[in-house]
PDB file of N, CA and C in Angstrom:
ATOM      1  N   UNK A 158       0.850  -1.192   0.000  1.00 41.00           N
ATOM      2  CA  UNK A 158       0.000   0.000   0.000  1.00 41.00           C
ATOM      3  C   UNK A 158       0.882   1.236   0.000  1.00 41.00           C
ATOM      4  N   UNK A 159       0.469   2.189  -0.758  1.00 43.00           N
ATOM      5  CA  UNK A 159       1.192   3.444  -0.783  1.00 43.00           C
ATOM      6  C   UNK A 159       0.993   4.171   0.542  1.00 43.00           C
ATOM      7  N   UNK A 160       1.988   4.969   0.911  1.00 60.00           N
ATOM      8  CA  UNK A 160       1.845   5.696   2.161  1.00 60.00           C
ATOM      9  C   UNK A 160       1.135   7.035   1.944  1.00 60.00           C
ATOM     10  N   UNK A 161       0.518   7.220   0.753  1.00 76.00           N
ATOM     11  CA  UNK A 161      -0.285   8.418   0.520  1.00 76.00           C
ATOM     12  C   UNK A 161      -1.645   8.212   1.173  1.00 76.00           C
ATOM     13  N   UNK A 162      -2.076   9.218   1.898  1.00 85.00           N
ATOM     14  CA  UNK A 162      -3.319   9.103   2.657  1.00 85.00           C
ATOM     15  C   UNK A 162      -4.382  10.037   2.106  1.00 85.00           C
ATOM     16  N   UNK A 163      -5.636   9.610   2.243  1.00 88.00           N
ATOM     17  CA  UNK A 163      -6.795  10.410   1.873  1.00 88.00           C
ATOM     18  C   UNK A 163      -7.132  11.281   3.080  1.00 88.00           C
ATOM     19  N   UNK A 164      -6.854  12.552   2.985  1.00 81.00           N
ATOM     20  CA  UNK A 164      -7.042  13.447   4.129  1.00 81.00           C
ATOM     21  C   UNK A 164      -8.512  13.756   4.418  1.00 81.00           C
ATOM     22  N   UNK A 165      -9.437  13.162   3.646  1.00 89.00           N
ATOM     23  CA  UNK A 165     -10.852  13.374   3.912  1.00 89.00           C
ATOM     24  C   UNK A 165     -11.416  12.306   4.844  1.00 89.00           C
ATOM     25  N   UNK A 166     -10.619  11.276   5.159  1.00 93.00           N
ATOM     26  CA  UNK A 166     -11.040  10.211   6.078  1.00 93.00           C
ATOM     27  C   UNK A 166     -10.093  10.203   7.264  1.00 93.00           C
ATOM     28  N   UNK A 167     -10.519   9.662   8.423  1.00 95.00           N
ATOM     29  CA  UNK A 167      -9.618   9.646   9.588  1.00 95.00           C
ATOM     30  C   UNK A 167      -8.291   8.963   9.258  1.00 95.00           C
ATOM     31  N   UNK A 168      -7.215   9.690   9.426  1.00 96.00           N
ATOM     32  CA  UNK A 168      -5.892   9.192   9.057  1.00 96.00           C
ATOM     33  C   UNK A 168      -5.500   7.982   9.897  1.00 96.00           C
ATOM     34  N   UNK A 169      -5.814   8.004  11.196  1.00 97.00           N
ATOM     35  CA  UNK A 169      -5.410   6.872  12.043  1.00 97.00           C
ATOM     36  C   UNK A 169      -6.068   5.587  11.569  1.00 97.00           C
ATOM     37  N   UNK A 170      -7.313   5.676  11.071  1.00 97.00           N
ATOM     38  CA  UNK A 170      -7.992   4.479  10.561  1.00 97.00           C
ATOM     39  C   UNK A 170      -7.301   3.946   9.309  1.00 97.00           C
ATOM     40  N   UNK A 171      -6.834   4.848   8.452  1.00 97.00           N
ATOM     41  CA  UNK A 171      -6.136   4.438   7.238  1.00 97.00           C
ATOM     42  C   UNK A 171      -4.816   3.763   7.570  1.00 97.00           C
ATOM     43  N   UNK A 172      -4.104   4.297   8.552  1.00 97.00           N
ATOM     44  CA  UNK A 172      -2.832   3.698   8.965  1.00 97.00           C
ATOM     45  C   UNK A 172      -3.088   2.330   9.594  1.00 97.00           C
ATOM     46  N   UNK A 173      -4.093   2.236  10.452  1.00 98.00           N
ATOM     47  CA  UNK A 173      -4.445   0.953  11.063  1.00 98.00           C
ATOM     48  C   UNK A 173      -4.815  -0.063   9.983  1.00 98.00           C
ATOM     49  N   UNK A 174      -5.570   0.375   8.976  1.00 97.00           N
ATOM     50  CA  UNK A 174      -5.964  -0.521   7.887  1.00 97.00           C
ATOM     51  C   UNK A 174      -4.743  -0.981   7.089  1.00 97.00           C
ATOM     52  N   UNK A 175      -3.784  -0.097   6.891  1.00 97.00           N
ATOM     53  CA  UNK A 175      -2.573  -0.468   6.164  1.00 97.00           C
ATOM     54  C   UNK A 175      -1.788  -1.538   6.924  1.00 97.00           C
ATOM     55  N   UNK A 176      -1.654  -1.361   8.231  1.00 98.00           N
ATOM     56  CA  UNK A 176      -0.933  -2.345   9.046  1.00 98.00           C
ATOM     57  C   UNK A 176      -1.714  -3.661   9.084  1.00 98.00           C
ATOM     58  N   UNK A 177      -3.036  -3.584   9.245  1.00 97.00           N
ATOM     59  CA  UNK A 177      -3.869  -4.794   9.257  1.00 97.00           C
ATOM     60  C   UNK A 177      -3.734  -5.551   7.937  1.00 97.00           C
ATOM     61  N   UNK A 178      -3.671  -4.824   6.841  1.00 97.00           N
ATOM     62  CA  UNK A 178      -3.502  -5.445   5.529  1.00 97.00           C
ATOM     63  C   UNK A 178      -2.155  -6.162   5.445  1.00 97.00           C
ATOM     64  N   UNK A 179      -1.122  -5.547   5.984  1.00 97.00           N
ATOM     65  CA  UNK A 179       0.214  -6.171   5.989  1.00 97.00           C
ATOM     66  C   UNK A 179       0.233  -7.416   6.868  1.00 97.00           C
ATOM     67  N   UNK A 180      -0.554  -7.406   7.933  1.00 97.00           N
ATOM     68  CA  UNK A 180      -0.663  -8.596   8.790  1.00 97.00           C
ATOM     69  C   UNK A 180      -1.408  -9.693   8.029  1.00 97.00           C
ATOM     70  N   UNK A 181      -2.508  -9.326   7.379  1.00 96.00           N
ATOM     71  CA  UNK A 181      -3.305 -10.301   6.630  1.00 96.00           C
ATOM     72  C   UNK A 181      -2.523 -10.945   5.499  1.00 96.00           C
ATOM     73  N   UNK A 182      -1.705 -10.151   4.795  1.00 96.00           N
ATOM     74  CA  UNK A 182      -0.950 -10.733   3.672  1.00 96.00           C
ATOM     75  C   UNK A 182       0.402 -11.300   4.094  1.00 96.00           C
ATOM     76  N   UNK A 183       0.619 -11.356   5.409  1.00 96.00           N
ATOM     77  CA  UNK A 183       1.811 -11.969   6.011  1.00 96.00           C
ATOM     78  C   UNK A 183       3.112 -11.193   5.747  1.00 96.00           C
ATOM     79  N   UNK A 184       2.971  -9.913   5.346  1.00 97.00           N
ATOM     80  CA  UNK A 184       4.168  -9.066   5.298  1.00 97.00           C
ATOM     81  C   UNK A 184       4.751  -9.010   6.702  1.00 97.00           C
ATOM     82  N   UNK A 185       3.833  -8.929   7.686  1.00 97.00           N
ATOM     83  CA  UNK A 185       4.204  -9.027   9.095  1.00 97.00           C
ATOM     84  C   UNK A 185       3.596 -10.326   9.613  1.00 97.00           C
ATOM     85  N   UNK A 186       4.381 -11.409   9.673  1.00 97.00           N
ATOM     86  CA  UNK A 186       3.835 -12.680  10.162  1.00 97.00           C
ATOM     87  C   UNK A 186       3.635 -12.664  11.679  1.00 97.00           C
ATOM     88  N   UNK A 187       2.938 -13.669  12.185  1.00 96.00           N
ATOM     89  CA  UNK A 187       2.705 -13.789  13.626  1.00 96.00           C
ATOM     90  C   UNK A 187       4.045 -13.720  14.356  1.00 96.00           C
ATOM     91  N   UNK A 188       4.096 -12.887  15.381  1.00 97.00           N
ATOM     92  CA  UNK A 188       5.301 -12.725  16.181  1.00 97.00           C
ATOM     93  C   UNK A 188       6.253 -11.657  15.686  1.00 97.00           C
ATOM     94  N   UNK A 189       6.029 -11.161  14.459  1.00 97.00           N
ATOM     95  CA  UNK A 189       6.914 -10.134  13.902  1.00 97.00           C
ATOM     96  C   UNK A 189       6.645  -8.792  14.568  1.00 97.00           C
ATOM     97  N   UNK A 190       7.697  -8.000  14.689  1.00 98.00           N
ATOM     98  CA  UNK A 190       7.564  -6.657  15.237  1.00 98.00           C
ATOM     99  C   UNK A 190       6.935  -5.768  14.182  1.00 98.00           C
ATOM    100  N   UNK A 191       5.957  -4.975  14.590  1.00 98.00           N
ATOM    101  CA  UNK A 191       5.362  -3.996  13.681  1.00 98.00           C
ATOM    102  C   UNK A 191       6.070  -2.656  13.900  1.00 98.00           C
ATOM    103  N   UNK A 192       6.004  -1.772  12.929  1.00 97.00           N
ATOM    104  CA  UNK A 192       6.714  -0.496  13.075  1.00 97.00           C
ATOM    105  C   UNK A 192       6.293   0.264  14.339  1.00 97.00           C
ATOM    106  N   UNK A 193       7.255   0.967  14.883  1.00 97.00           N
ATOM    107  CA  UNK A 193       7.014   1.776  16.080  1.00 97.00           C
ATOM    108  C   UNK A 193       6.247   3.043  15.716  1.00 97.00           C
ATOM    109  N   UNK A 194       5.833   3.764  16.733  1.00 97.00           N
ATOM    110  CA  UNK A 194       5.164   5.046  16.535  1.00 97.00           C
ATOM    111  C   UNK A 194       6.047   5.970  15.705  1.00 97.00           C
ATOM    112  N   UNK A 195       7.320   6.034  16.028  1.00 97.00           N
ATOM    113  CA  UNK A 195       8.252   6.904  15.300  1.00 97.00           C
ATOM    114  C   UNK A 195       8.373   6.458  13.841  1.00 97.00           C
ATOM    115  N   UNK A 196       8.483   5.147  13.621  1.00 98.00           N
ATOM    116  CA  UNK A 196       8.599   4.624  12.256  1.00 98.00           C
ATOM    117  C   UNK A 196       7.335   4.886  11.443  1.00 98.00           C
ATOM    118  N   UNK A 197       6.168   4.684  12.063  1.00 97.00           N
ATOM    119  CA  UNK A 197       4.908   4.962  11.369  1.00 97.00           C
ATOM    120  C   UNK A 197       4.770   6.446  11.060  1.00 97.00           C
ATOM    121  N   UNK A 198       5.176   7.285  12.005  1.00 97.00           N
ATOM    122  CA  UNK A 198       5.114   8.730  11.791  1.00 97.00           C
ATOM    123  C   UNK A 198       5.941   9.138  10.579  1.00 97.00           C
ATOM    124  N   UNK A 199       7.131   8.562  10.472  1.00 97.00           N
ATOM    125  CA  UNK A 199       8.009   8.896   9.354  1.00 97.00           C
ATOM    126  C   UNK A 199       7.471   8.326   8.035  1.00 97.00           C
ATOM    127  N   UNK A 200       7.024   7.077   8.053  1.00 96.00           N
ATOM    128  CA  UNK A 200       6.533   6.438   6.826  1.00 96.00           C
ATOM    129  C   UNK A 200       5.315   7.134   6.248  1.00 96.00           C
ATOM    130  N   UNK A 201       4.362   7.481   7.110  1.00 96.00           N
ATOM    131  CA  UNK A 201       3.105   8.050   6.636  1.00 96.00           C
ATOM    132  C   UNK A 201       3.056   9.577   6.723  1.00 96.00           C
ATOM    133  N   UNK A 202       4.073  10.196   7.319  1.00 96.00           N
ATOM    134  CA  UNK A 202       4.084  11.652   7.443  1.00 96.00           C
ATOM    135  C   UNK A 202       2.989  12.151   8.362  1.00 96.00           C
ATOM    136  N   UNK A 203       2.817  11.463   9.501  1.00 96.00           N
ATOM    137  CA  UNK A 203       1.748  11.781  10.449  1.00 96.00           C
ATOM    138  C   UNK A 203       2.331  12.115  11.818  1.00 96.00           C
ATOM    139  N   UNK A 204       1.495  12.665  12.665  1.00 97.00           N
ATOM    140  CA  UNK A 204       1.908  12.976  14.033  1.00 97.00           C
ATOM    141  C   UNK A 204       2.046  11.682  14.834  1.00 97.00           C
ATOM    142  N   UNK A 205       2.901  11.705  15.833  1.00 98.00           N
ATOM    143  CA  UNK A 205       3.099  10.539  16.691  1.00 98.00           C
ATOM    144  C   UNK A 205       1.797  10.133  17.374  1.00 98.00           C
ATOM    145  N   UNK A 206       0.988  11.102  17.759  1.00 98.00           N
ATOM    146  CA  UNK A 206      -0.278  10.785  18.425  1.00 98.00           C
ATOM    147  C   UNK A 206      -1.225  10.027  17.488  1.00 98.00           C
ATOM    148  N   UNK A 207      -1.171  10.339  16.212  1.00 98.00           N
ATOM    149  CA  UNK A 207      -2.000   9.639  15.224  1.00 98.00           C
ATOM    150  C   UNK A 207      -1.528   8.203  15.069  1.00 98.00           C
ATOM    151  N   UNK A 208      -0.207   8.010  15.002  1.00 98.00           N
ATOM    152  CA  UNK A 208       0.352   6.666  14.904  1.00 98.00           C
ATOM    153  C   UNK A 208       0.018   5.857  16.151  1.00 98.00           C
ATOM    154  N   UNK A 209       0.089   6.499  17.311  1.00 97.00           N
ATOM    155  CA  UNK A 209      -0.230   5.820  18.567  1.00 97.00           C
ATOM    156  C   UNK A 209      -1.688   5.373  18.581  1.00 97.00           C
ATOM    157  N   UNK A 210      -2.573   6.211  18.069  1.00 98.00           N
ATOM    158  CA  UNK A 210      -3.992   5.865  18.029  1.00 98.00           C
ATOM    159  C   UNK A 210      -4.224   4.663  17.111  1.00 98.00           C
ATOM    160  N   UNK A 211      -3.518   4.612  15.988  1.00 98.00           N
ATOM    161  CA  UNK A 211      -3.646   3.479  15.069  1.00 98.00           C
ATOM    162  C   UNK A 211      -3.174   2.192  15.738  1.00 98.00           C
ATOM    163  N   UNK A 212      -2.040   2.238  16.430  1.00 98.00           N
ATOM    164  CA  UNK A 212      -1.533   1.045  17.124  1.00 98.00           C
ATOM    165  C   UNK A 212      -2.463   0.628  18.261  1.00 98.00           C
ATOM    166  N   UNK A 213      -3.013   1.593  18.974  1.00 98.00           N
ATOM    167  CA  UNK A 213      -3.946   1.274  20.059  1.00 98.00           C
ATOM    168  C   UNK A 213      -5.187   0.579  19.507  1.00 98.00           C
ATOM    169  N   UNK A 214      -5.657   1.018  18.357  1.00 98.00           N
ATOM    170  CA  UNK A 214      -6.809   0.384  17.718  1.00 98.00           C
ATOM    171  C   UNK A 214      -6.484  -1.059  17.340  1.00 98.00           C
ATOM    172  N   UNK A 215      -5.311  -1.279  16.762  1.00 98.00           N
ATOM    173  CA  UNK A 215      -4.912  -2.637  16.375  1.00 98.00           C
ATOM    174  C   UNK A 215      -4.791  -3.546  17.597  1.00 98.00           C
ATOM    175  N   UNK A 216      -4.320  -2.978  18.693  1.00 97.00           N
ATOM    176  CA  UNK A 216      -4.218  -3.755  19.934  1.00 97.00           C
ATOM    177  C   UNK A 216      -5.616  -4.108  20.442  1.00 97.00           C
ATOM    178  N   UNK A 217      -6.525  -3.145  20.420  1.00 97.00           N
ATOM    179  CA  UNK A 217      -7.896  -3.386  20.873  1.00 97.00           C
ATOM    180  C   UNK A 217      -8.593  -4.438  20.008  1.00 97.00           C
ATOM    181  N   UNK A 218      -8.233  -4.490  18.738  1.00 96.00           N
ATOM    182  CA  UNK A 218      -8.813  -5.469  17.819  1.00 96.00           C
ATOM    183  C   UNK A 218      -8.164  -6.848  17.962  1.00 96.00           C
ATOM    184  N   UNK A 219      -7.086  -6.925  18.743  1.00 97.00           N
ATOM    185  CA  UNK A 219      -6.409  -8.200  18.943  1.00 97.00           C
ATOM    186  C   UNK A 219      -5.423  -8.571  17.850  1.00 97.00           C
ATOM    187  N   UNK A 220      -5.096  -7.612  16.987  1.00 97.00           N
ATOM    188  CA  UNK A 220      -4.150  -7.895  15.904  1.00 97.00           C
ATOM    189  C   UNK A 220      -2.704  -7.788  16.355  1.00 97.00           C
ATOM    190  N   UNK A 221      -2.446  -6.904  17.303  1.00 98.00           N
ATOM    191  CA  UNK A 221      -1.088  -6.747  17.822  1.00 98.00           C
ATOM    192  C   UNK A 221      -1.108  -6.810  19.343  1.00 98.00           C
ATOM    193  N   UNK A 222       0.053  -7.118  19.900  1.00 97.00           N
ATOM    194  CA  UNK A 222       0.232  -7.104  21.348  1.00 97.00           C
ATOM    195  C   UNK A 222       1.456  -6.237  21.617  1.00 97.00           C
ATOM    196  N   UNK A 223       1.403  -5.514  22.715  1.00 95.00           N
ATOM    197  CA  UNK A 223       2.504  -4.626  23.073  1.00 95.00           C
ATOM    198  C   UNK A 223       3.304  -5.246  24.207  1.00 95.00           C
ATOM    199  N   UNK A 224       4.626  -5.131  24.105  1.00 95.00           N
ATOM    200  CA  UNK A 224       5.518  -5.569  25.165  1.00 95.00           C
ATOM    201  C   UNK A 224       6.318  -4.353  25.609  1.00 95.00           C
ATOM    202  N   UNK A 225       6.150  -3.993  26.866  1.00 93.00           N
ATOM    203  CA  UNK A 225       6.782  -2.793  27.401  1.00 93.00           C
ATOM    204  C   UNK A 225       8.290  -2.834  27.145  1.00 93.00           C
ATOM    205  N   UNK A 226       8.791  -1.773  26.553  1.00 93.00           N
ATOM    206  CA  UNK A 226      10.217  -1.645  26.292  1.00 93.00           C
ATOM    207  C   UNK A 226      10.698  -2.362  25.046  1.00 93.00           C
ATOM    208  N   UNK A 227       9.839  -3.184  24.426  1.00 95.00           N
ATOM    209  CA  UNK A 227      10.249  -3.940  23.243  1.00 95.00           C
ATOM    210  C   UNK A 227       9.521  -3.507  21.981  1.00 95.00           C
ATOM    211  N   UNK A 228       8.267  -3.115  22.111  1.00 96.00           N
ATOM    212  CA  UNK A 228       7.506  -2.696  20.945  1.00 96.00           C
ATOM    213  C   UNK A 228       6.219  -3.474  20.793  1.00 96.00           C
ATOM    214  N   UNK A 229       5.646  -3.385  19.608  1.00 97.00           N
ATOM    215  CA  UNK A 229       4.403  -4.074  19.292  1.00 97.00           C
ATOM    216  C   UNK A 229       4.692  -5.199  18.316  1.00 97.00           C
ATOM    217  N   UNK A 230       3.978  -6.303  18.510  1.00 98.00           N
ATOM    218  CA  UNK A 230       4.201  -7.503  17.714  1.00 98.00           C
ATOM    219  C   UNK A 230       2.870  -8.050  17.229  1.00 98.00           C
ATOM    220  N   UNK A 231       2.908  -8.754  16.090  1.00 98.00           N
ATOM    221  CA  UNK A 231       1.705  -9.364  15.559  1.00 98.00           C
ATOM    222  C   UNK A 231       1.256 -10.454  16.522  1.00 98.00           C
ATOM    223  N   UNK A 232      -0.007 -10.369  16.939  1.00 97.00           N
ATOM    224  CA  UNK A 232      -0.563 -11.327  17.896  1.00 97.00           C
ATOM    225  C   UNK A 232      -0.861 -12.646  17.212  1.00 97.00           C
ATOM    226  N   UNK A 233      -0.757 -13.719  17.988  1.00 93.00           N
ATOM    227  CA  UNK A 233      -1.125 -15.046  17.508  1.00 93.00           C
ATOM    228  C   UNK A 233      -2.626 -15.150  17.598  1.00 93.00           C
ATOM    229  N   UNK A 234      -3.277 -15.358  16.479  1.00 75.00           N
ATOM    230  CA  UNK A 234      -4.732 -15.465  16.447  1.00 75.00           C
ATOM    231  C   UNK A 234      -5.124 -16.847  15.954  1.00 75.00           C
ATOM    232  N   UNK A 235      -6.182 -17.396  16.505  1.00 61.00           N
ATOM    233  CA  UNK A 235      -6.636 -18.694  16.014  1.00 61.00           C
ATOM    234  C   UNK A 235      -7.059 -18.593  14.546  1.00 61.00           C
ATOM    235  N   UNK A 236      -6.798 -19.637  13.800  1.00 61.00           N
ATOM    236  CA  UNK A 236      -7.187 -19.659  12.392  1.00 61.00           C
ATOM    237  C   UNK A 236      -8.706 -19.635  12.290  1.00 61.00           C
ATOM    238  N   UNK A 237      -9.201 -18.892  11.319  1.00 58.00           N
ATOM    239  CA  UNK A 237     -10.638 -18.846  11.103  1.00 58.00           C
ATOM    240  C   UNK A 237     -11.065 -20.127  10.389  1.00 58.00           C
ATOM    241  N   UNK A 238     -12.205 -20.678  10.764  1.00 54.00           N
ATOM    242  CA  UNK A 238     -12.656 -21.907  10.130  1.00 54.00           C
ATOM    243  C   UNK A 238     -12.916 -21.707   8.637  1.00 54.00           C
ATOM    244  N   UNK A 239     -12.575 -22.701   7.873  1.00 53.00           N
ATOM    245  CA  UNK A 239     -12.779 -22.642   6.424  1.00 53.00           C
ATOM    246  C   UNK A 239     -14.224 -22.906   6.051  1.00 53.00           C
ATOM    247  N   UNK A 240     -14.543 -22.807   4.753  1.00 58.00           N
ATOM    248  CA  UNK A 240     -15.923 -23.009   4.308  1.00 58.00           C
ATOM    249  C   UNK A 240     -16.385 -24.428   4.456  1.00 58.00           C
TER     250      UNK A 240
END
């Protein structure tokens, strides 16, 4: 995904969606470290508070887990049942 954002929609949601997409396509596999607030701020050209809100949303959704002093990592999620 391009790091160009649509400024007419909430930016934190777009950043969260970009990270979620990378998790879904295994760019960031289970257990992998996801970019930090500083890294997301630089990549997307956003404020640190916006990046923090995106990561907090991903954590609330169960996609990432935070480890104090280490960063955020892709959470292990049970496989969804097939058809």
